[in-house]
XYZ file of C-alpha atoms in Angstrom:
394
model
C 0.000 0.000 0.000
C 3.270 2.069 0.105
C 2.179 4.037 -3.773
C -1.542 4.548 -1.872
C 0.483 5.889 0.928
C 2.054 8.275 -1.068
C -1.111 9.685 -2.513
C -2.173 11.420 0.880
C -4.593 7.896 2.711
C -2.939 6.630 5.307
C -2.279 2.922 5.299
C -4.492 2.345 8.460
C -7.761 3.742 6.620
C -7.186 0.767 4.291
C -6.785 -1.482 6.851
C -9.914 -0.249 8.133
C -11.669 -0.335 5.354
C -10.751 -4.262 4.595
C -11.936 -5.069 7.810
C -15.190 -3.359 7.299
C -15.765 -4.938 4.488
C -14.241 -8.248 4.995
C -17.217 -10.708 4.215
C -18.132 -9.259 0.924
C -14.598 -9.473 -0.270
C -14.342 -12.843 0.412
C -17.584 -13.264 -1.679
C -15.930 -11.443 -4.502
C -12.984 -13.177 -4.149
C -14.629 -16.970 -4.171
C -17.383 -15.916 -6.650
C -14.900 -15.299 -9.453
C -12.373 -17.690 -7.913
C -9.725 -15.739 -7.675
C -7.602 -18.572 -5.655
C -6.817 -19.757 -9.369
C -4.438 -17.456 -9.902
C -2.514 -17.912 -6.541
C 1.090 -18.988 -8.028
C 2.904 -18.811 -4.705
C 1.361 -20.918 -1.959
C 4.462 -19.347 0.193
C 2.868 -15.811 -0.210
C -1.400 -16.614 0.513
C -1.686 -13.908 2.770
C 0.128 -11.421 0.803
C -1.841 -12.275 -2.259
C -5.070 -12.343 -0.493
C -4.947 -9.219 1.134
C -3.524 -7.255 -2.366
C -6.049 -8.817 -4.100
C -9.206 -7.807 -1.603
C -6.957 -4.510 -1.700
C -7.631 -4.675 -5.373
C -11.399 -5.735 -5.017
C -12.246 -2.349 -2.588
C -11.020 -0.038 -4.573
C -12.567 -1.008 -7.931
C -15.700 -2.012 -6.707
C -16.626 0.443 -3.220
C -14.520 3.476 -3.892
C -14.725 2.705 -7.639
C -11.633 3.897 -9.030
C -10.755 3.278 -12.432
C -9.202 -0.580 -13.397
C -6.032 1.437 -14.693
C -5.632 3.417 -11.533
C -5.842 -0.152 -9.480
C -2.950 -1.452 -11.887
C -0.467 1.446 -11.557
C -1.097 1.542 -7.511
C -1.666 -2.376 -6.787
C -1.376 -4.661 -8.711
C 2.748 -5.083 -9.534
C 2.418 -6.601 -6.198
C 0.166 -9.548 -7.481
C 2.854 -10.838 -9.980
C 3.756 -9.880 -13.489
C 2.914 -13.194 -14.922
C -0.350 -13.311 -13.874
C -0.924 -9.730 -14.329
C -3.233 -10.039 -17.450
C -5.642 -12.740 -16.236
C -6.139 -10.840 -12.912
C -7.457 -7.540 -14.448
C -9.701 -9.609 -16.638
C -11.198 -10.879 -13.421
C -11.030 -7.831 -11.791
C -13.024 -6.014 -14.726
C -15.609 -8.641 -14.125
C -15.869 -7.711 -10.702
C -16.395 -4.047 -11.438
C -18.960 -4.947 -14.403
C -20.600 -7.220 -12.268
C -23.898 -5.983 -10.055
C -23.730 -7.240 -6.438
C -27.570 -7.738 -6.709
C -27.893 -10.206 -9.181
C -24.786 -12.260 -7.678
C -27.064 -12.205 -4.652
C -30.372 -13.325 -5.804
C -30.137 -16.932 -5.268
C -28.925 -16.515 -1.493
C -31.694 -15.686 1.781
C -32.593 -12.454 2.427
C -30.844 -12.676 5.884
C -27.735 -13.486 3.578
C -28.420 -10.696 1.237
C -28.102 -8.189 3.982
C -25.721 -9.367 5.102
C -23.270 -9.883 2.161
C -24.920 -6.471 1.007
C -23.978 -4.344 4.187
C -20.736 -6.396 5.409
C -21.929 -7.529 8.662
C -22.090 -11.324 10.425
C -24.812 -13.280 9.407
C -25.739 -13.551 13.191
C -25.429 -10.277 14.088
C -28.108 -9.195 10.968
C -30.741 -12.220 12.296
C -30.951 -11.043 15.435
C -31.305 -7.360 14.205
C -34.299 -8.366 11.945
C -35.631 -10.504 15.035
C -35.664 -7.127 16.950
C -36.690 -4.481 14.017
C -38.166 -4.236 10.943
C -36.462 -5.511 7.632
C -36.075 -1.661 6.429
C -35.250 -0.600 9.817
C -32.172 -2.744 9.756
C -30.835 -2.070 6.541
C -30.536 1.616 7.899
C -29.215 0.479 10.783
C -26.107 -1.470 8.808
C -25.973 1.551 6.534
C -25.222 3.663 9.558
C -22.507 1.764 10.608
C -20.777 1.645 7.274
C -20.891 5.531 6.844
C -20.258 6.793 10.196
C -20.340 10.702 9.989
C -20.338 12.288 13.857
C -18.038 12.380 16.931
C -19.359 14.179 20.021
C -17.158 15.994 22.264
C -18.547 17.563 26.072
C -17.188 20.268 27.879
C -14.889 18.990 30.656
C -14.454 21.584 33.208
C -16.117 24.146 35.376
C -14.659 27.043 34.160
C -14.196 26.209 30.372
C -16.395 29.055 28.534
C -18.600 26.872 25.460
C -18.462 30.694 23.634
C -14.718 30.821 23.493
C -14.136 26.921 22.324
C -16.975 27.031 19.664
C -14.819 30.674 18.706
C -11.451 28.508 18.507
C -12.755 25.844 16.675
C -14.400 28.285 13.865
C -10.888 29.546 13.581
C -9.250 26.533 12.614
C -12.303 25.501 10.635
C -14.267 23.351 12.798
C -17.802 23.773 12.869
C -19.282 22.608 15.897
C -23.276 22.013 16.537
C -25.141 21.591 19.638
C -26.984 18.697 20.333
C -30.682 19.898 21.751
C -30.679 17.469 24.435
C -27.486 18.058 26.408
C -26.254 22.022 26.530
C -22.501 20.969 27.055
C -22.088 18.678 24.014
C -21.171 19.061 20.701
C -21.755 17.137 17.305
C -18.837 17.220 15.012
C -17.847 15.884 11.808
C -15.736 12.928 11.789
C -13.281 14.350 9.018
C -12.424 16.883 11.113
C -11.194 14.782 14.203
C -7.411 15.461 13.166
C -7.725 18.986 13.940
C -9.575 18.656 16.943
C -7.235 16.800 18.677
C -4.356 19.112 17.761
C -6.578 21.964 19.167
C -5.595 24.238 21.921
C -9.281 23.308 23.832
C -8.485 19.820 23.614
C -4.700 19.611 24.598
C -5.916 21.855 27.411
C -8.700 19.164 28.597
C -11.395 21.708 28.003
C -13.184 19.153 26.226
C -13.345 15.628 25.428
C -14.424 13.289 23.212
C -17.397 11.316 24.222
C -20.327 9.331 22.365
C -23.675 11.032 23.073
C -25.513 7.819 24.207
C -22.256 7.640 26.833
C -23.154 11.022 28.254
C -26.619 10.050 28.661
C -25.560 7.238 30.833
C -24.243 9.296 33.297
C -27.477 12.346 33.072
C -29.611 9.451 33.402
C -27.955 8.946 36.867
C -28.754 12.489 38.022
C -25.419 12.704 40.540
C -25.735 14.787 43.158
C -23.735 17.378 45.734
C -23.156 14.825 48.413
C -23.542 11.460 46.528
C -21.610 8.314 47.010
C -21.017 6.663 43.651
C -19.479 3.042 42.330
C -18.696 3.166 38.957
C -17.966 -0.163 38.408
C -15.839 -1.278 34.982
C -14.829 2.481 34.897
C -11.828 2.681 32.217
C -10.997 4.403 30.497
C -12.775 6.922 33.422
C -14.562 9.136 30.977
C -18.263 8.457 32.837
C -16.423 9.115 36.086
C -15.076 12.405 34.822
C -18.456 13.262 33.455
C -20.422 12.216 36.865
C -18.392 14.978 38.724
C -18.448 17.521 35.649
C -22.040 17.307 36.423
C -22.461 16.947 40.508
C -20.186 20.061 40.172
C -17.131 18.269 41.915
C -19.299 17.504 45.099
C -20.167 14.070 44.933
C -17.509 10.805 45.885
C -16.565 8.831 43.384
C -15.177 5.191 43.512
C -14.280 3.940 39.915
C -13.510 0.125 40.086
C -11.582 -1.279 37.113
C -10.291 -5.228 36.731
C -7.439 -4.125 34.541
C -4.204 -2.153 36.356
C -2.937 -0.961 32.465
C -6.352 0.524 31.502
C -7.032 1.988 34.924
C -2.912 3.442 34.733
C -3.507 4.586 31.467
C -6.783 6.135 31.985
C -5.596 8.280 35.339
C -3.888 10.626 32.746
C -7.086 12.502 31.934
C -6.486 16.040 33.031
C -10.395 16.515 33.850
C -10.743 13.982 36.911
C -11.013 15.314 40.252
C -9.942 14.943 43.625
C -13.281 13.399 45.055
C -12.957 10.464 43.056
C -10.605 7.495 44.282
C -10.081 4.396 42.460
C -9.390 0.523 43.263
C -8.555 -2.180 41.076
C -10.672 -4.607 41.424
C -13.151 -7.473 39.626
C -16.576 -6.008 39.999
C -18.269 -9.504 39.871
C -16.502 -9.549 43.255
C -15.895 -6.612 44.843
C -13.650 -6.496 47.896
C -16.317 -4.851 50.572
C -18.008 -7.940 52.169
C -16.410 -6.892 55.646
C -16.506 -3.652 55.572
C -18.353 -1.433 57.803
C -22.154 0.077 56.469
C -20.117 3.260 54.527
C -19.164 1.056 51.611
C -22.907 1.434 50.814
C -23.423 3.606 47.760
C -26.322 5.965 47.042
C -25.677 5.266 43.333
C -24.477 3.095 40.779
C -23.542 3.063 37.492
C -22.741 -0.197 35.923
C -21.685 0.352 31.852
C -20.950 -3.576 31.644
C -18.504 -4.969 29.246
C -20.762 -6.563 25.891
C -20.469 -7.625 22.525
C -19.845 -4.150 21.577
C -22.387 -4.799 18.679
C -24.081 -1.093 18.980
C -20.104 -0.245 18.859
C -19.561 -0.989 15.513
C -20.327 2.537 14.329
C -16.953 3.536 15.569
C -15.131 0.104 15.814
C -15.755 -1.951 12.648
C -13.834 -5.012 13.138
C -16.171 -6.107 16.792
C -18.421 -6.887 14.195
C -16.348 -10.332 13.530
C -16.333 -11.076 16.659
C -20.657 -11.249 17.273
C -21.124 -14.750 17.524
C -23.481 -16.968 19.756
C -20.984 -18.238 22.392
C -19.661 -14.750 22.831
C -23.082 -12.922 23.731
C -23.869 -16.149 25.756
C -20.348 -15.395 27.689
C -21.406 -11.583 28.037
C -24.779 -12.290 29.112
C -23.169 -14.409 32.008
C -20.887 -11.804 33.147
C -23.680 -9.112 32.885
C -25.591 -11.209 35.106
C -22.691 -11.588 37.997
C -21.977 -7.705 37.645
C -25.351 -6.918 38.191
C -26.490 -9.501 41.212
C -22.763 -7.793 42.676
C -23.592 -4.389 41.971
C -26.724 -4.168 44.089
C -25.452 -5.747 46.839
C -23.332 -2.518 47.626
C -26.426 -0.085 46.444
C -28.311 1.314 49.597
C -32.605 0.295 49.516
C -33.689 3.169 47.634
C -30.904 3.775 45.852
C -30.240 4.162 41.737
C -28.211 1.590 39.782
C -27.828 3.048 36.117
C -26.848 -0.305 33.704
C -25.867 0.299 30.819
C -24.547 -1.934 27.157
C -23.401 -0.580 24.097
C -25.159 -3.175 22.688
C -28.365 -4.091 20.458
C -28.963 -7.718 21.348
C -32.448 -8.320 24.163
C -29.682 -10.585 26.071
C -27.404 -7.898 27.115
C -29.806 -5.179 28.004
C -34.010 -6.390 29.036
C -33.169 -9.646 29.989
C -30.616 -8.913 32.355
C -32.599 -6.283 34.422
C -35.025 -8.782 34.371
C -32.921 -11.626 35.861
C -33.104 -9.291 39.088
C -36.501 -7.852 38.746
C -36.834 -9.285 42.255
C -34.731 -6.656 43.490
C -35.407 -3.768 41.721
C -37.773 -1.346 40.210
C -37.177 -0.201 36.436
C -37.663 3.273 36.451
C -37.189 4.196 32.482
C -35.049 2.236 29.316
C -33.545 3.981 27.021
C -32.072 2.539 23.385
C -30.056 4.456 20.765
C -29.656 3.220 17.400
C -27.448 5.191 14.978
C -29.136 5.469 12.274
C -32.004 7.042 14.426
C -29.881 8.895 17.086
C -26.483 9.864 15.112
C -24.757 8.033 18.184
C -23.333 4.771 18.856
C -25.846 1.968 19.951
C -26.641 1.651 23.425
C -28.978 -0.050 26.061
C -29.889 2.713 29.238
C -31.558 1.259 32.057
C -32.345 3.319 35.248
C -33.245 1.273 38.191
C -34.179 1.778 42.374
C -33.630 -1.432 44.468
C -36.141 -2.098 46.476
C-alpha cells in the first residue's frame, strides 16, 4: 500500500476499510475464484490481502481498473498480471444484486452491508427488515463524533470561537447544553486543538453522556462506577455533581485503569481501586461502603459499537453474547449488593442484542424497580448503539 500511501490515505484507513468490508470481499474473491491465480502458496496472505486490496477499490470506492494497476497490482505478480485484471473487470462490471439473488434475504443483507450473518438475524428478530438495513448503513458511513465540555470554568463561547478559527464547525446537540456534534473528518484537527490539549473538552459518544445524566449525581452522593476505564463516565459524573459528589471507579485491569488516570479533567473526590466487579472487595466492611448510586456500563459484545469500531463486528457470535450475558448477570447480582434500599443503579450496554440489556434487568426484577429504558440506534440517534436502564432497588 506504500504508492496509496504516497497519494495522501494513510495505510491504516485501508486497513480499516478491509476489515469493514471483509465478508463481501471474500464473496468477490470466491465468486470469481480468484484462488486460481494464486502462483505462490508461500505468499497466501500477501496475495489475499492485495487482491481484496484490489477488489475495494474497484468495486466500493470505484476507481478506475487502470488506476488499481499502476497503484496495486505489480504486487500480485507480473505473470499473472493479465488474467487478474480480466477478473477484476468482471468484478467491477458485475452488479452485487444479481450475484445475490439466489442466497436468503438474511444473507443478502448481510453480504450487502458487510456484517455477520448472526449479528443481521438477530437485528431483523428485533426491528423491521427496512429498519435494519438503515441500521447497517449507519454503521458503514459513520459521519459524527461528540465531544462535552470537561471543566467548570471552560467558557462553550470561546471553544466554539477557537474551533471556527481553525475551521471546525461545531453544533449543539438539543438534548445536552454541554455537548457538541462534530464531523468525523475533522477529528485530526480537533485533537491538535488548543481546547483539547488543554482538557477543556473531550471526546465522548452522546448515548455515553446520557448514561451518566440518566444517573442524576448529586452534591453529596456516594457513587461506584464499576468497569470504569478508560474513566470518561467518572469524569463526566463529577463535571455534572459540580465536583461535590464521591466517586469510587472500580476497574479489573491495572494498564487501563494506569492509562486512563492521565485525563487532566478527573477530580480529587474520586478514588479508584482495582478490582473485579463480579466480586468486589467490601463484604467486611463497615455500612459506609454502601453507595447511594451506581452506574454499571458492563462490558458486551460491543455490537451497537460498531459505528466507531468496525472489526467487533467479527467477533458477534453466539458463544460470545452467551459469555457476556453471564458476566452481565454476575456484575449486576454484585452491583446491588453494595447499592443502599432506595438507591439508583444506572446499567448500561453498548449493545443491540435483548440478552445484554431487558433480559438482564429482568434476571433481578426481584430486586429492583425499572424506572425508564432507554435505546439508541445510529441510524435514528447519530450516536453509537446503546442499552440505558435506570433502576431503584427495592
Amino acid at each position: 500500500m506504500n504508492e496509496i500511501e504516497e497519494r495522501g490515505t494513510p495505510r491504516r484507513y485501508y486497513f480499516v476499510q478491509l476489515v469493514k468490508y471483509l465478508n463481501q470481499l471474500i464473496f468477490y474473491f470466491k465468486a470469481f475464484n480468484f484462488s486460481q491465480l494464486q502462483y505462490n502458496k508461500n505468499e497466501e496472505i500477501r496475495f489475499r490481502s492485495t487482491t481484496f486490496l484490489a477488489i475495494y477499490l474497484s468495486v466500493i470506492e470505484k476507481q478506475s481498473i487502470h488506476w488499481v494497476i499502476i497503484n496495486v497490482l505489480q504486487r500480485v505478480g507480473s505473470n499473472r498480471n493479465q488474467e487478474f485484471v480480466k477478473k477484476l473487470q468482471q468484478v467491477k462490471v458485475s452488479t452485487l444484486s444479481t450475484l445475490l439473488e439466489p442466497y436468503s434475504s438474511i444473507e443478502q443483507l448481510s453480504l450487502r452491508y458487510a456484517h455477520p450473518q448472526f449479528m443481521v438475524e438477530k437485528l431483523c428478530s428485533i426491528l423491521p427488515a427496512a429498519e435494519v438495513e438503515k441500521l447497517l448503513q449507519s454503521h458503514n458511513a459513520q459521519k459524527y463524533l461528540y465531544a462535552r465540555i470537561s471543566g467548570f470554568e471552560a467558557d462553550p463561547i470561546q471553544i466554539r470561537k477557537s474551533f471556527r478559527q481553525i475551521g471546525v464547525p461545531l453544533k449543539r446537540p438539543t438534548e445536552i447544553p454541554f455537548a457538541f456534534q462534530i464531523w468525523r473528518r475533522y477529528i485530526k484537527k480537533i485533537v491538535k486543538s488548543p481546547p483539547y490539549l488543554r482538557g477543556d473538552i473531550v471526546l465522548q459518544d452522546l448515548a455515553s453522556m446520557h448514561t451518566c445524566i440518566s444517573m442524576d449525581p448529586q452534591p453529596g452522593d456516594r457513587i461506584l462506577d464499576a468497569c470504569a476505564a478508560p474513566l470518561m463516565k467518572t469524569s463526566l459524573l463529577q463535571f455534572l455533581s459540580r465536583g461535590q459528589s464521591k466517586t469510587l471507579s472500580v476497574e479489573l485491569s491495572p494498564t487501563r485503569l494506569q492509562n486512563s488516570l492521565k485525563s487532566p479533567t478527573l477530580r480529587a473526590t474520586s478514588s479508584f481501586l482495582i478490582a473485579d466487579s463480579t466480586t468486589l472487595p467490601f463484604r467486611d466492611s463497615p455500612p459506609k461502603e454502601i453507595f447511594d448510586k451506581v452506574l454499571l456500563d458492563a462490558p458486551c459484545t460491543s455490537s451497537g459499537a460498531i459505528y466507531y469500531t468496525p472489526e467487533m463486528k467479527w467477533f458477534q457470535s453466539a458463544e460470545y453474547l452467551r459469555s457476556h450475558a453471564i458476566l452481565q448477570q454476575k456484575l449486576l447480582q454484585e452491583c446491588l449488593n453494595y447499592l443502599k434500599q432506595g438507591g439508583i443503579l444506572v446499567y448500561a450496554v453498548c449493545s443491540y442484542y435483548r440478552e445484554e440489556g431487558e433480559e438482564i434487568i429482568a434476571s433481578a426484577s426481584n430486586l429492583i424497580k425499572i424506572i425508564n429504558t432507554r435505546r439508541f440506534y445510529p441510524h435514528v440517534d447519530k450516536c453509537q448503539g446503546f442499552f440505558i436502564a435506570k433502576l431503584q432497588k427495592i
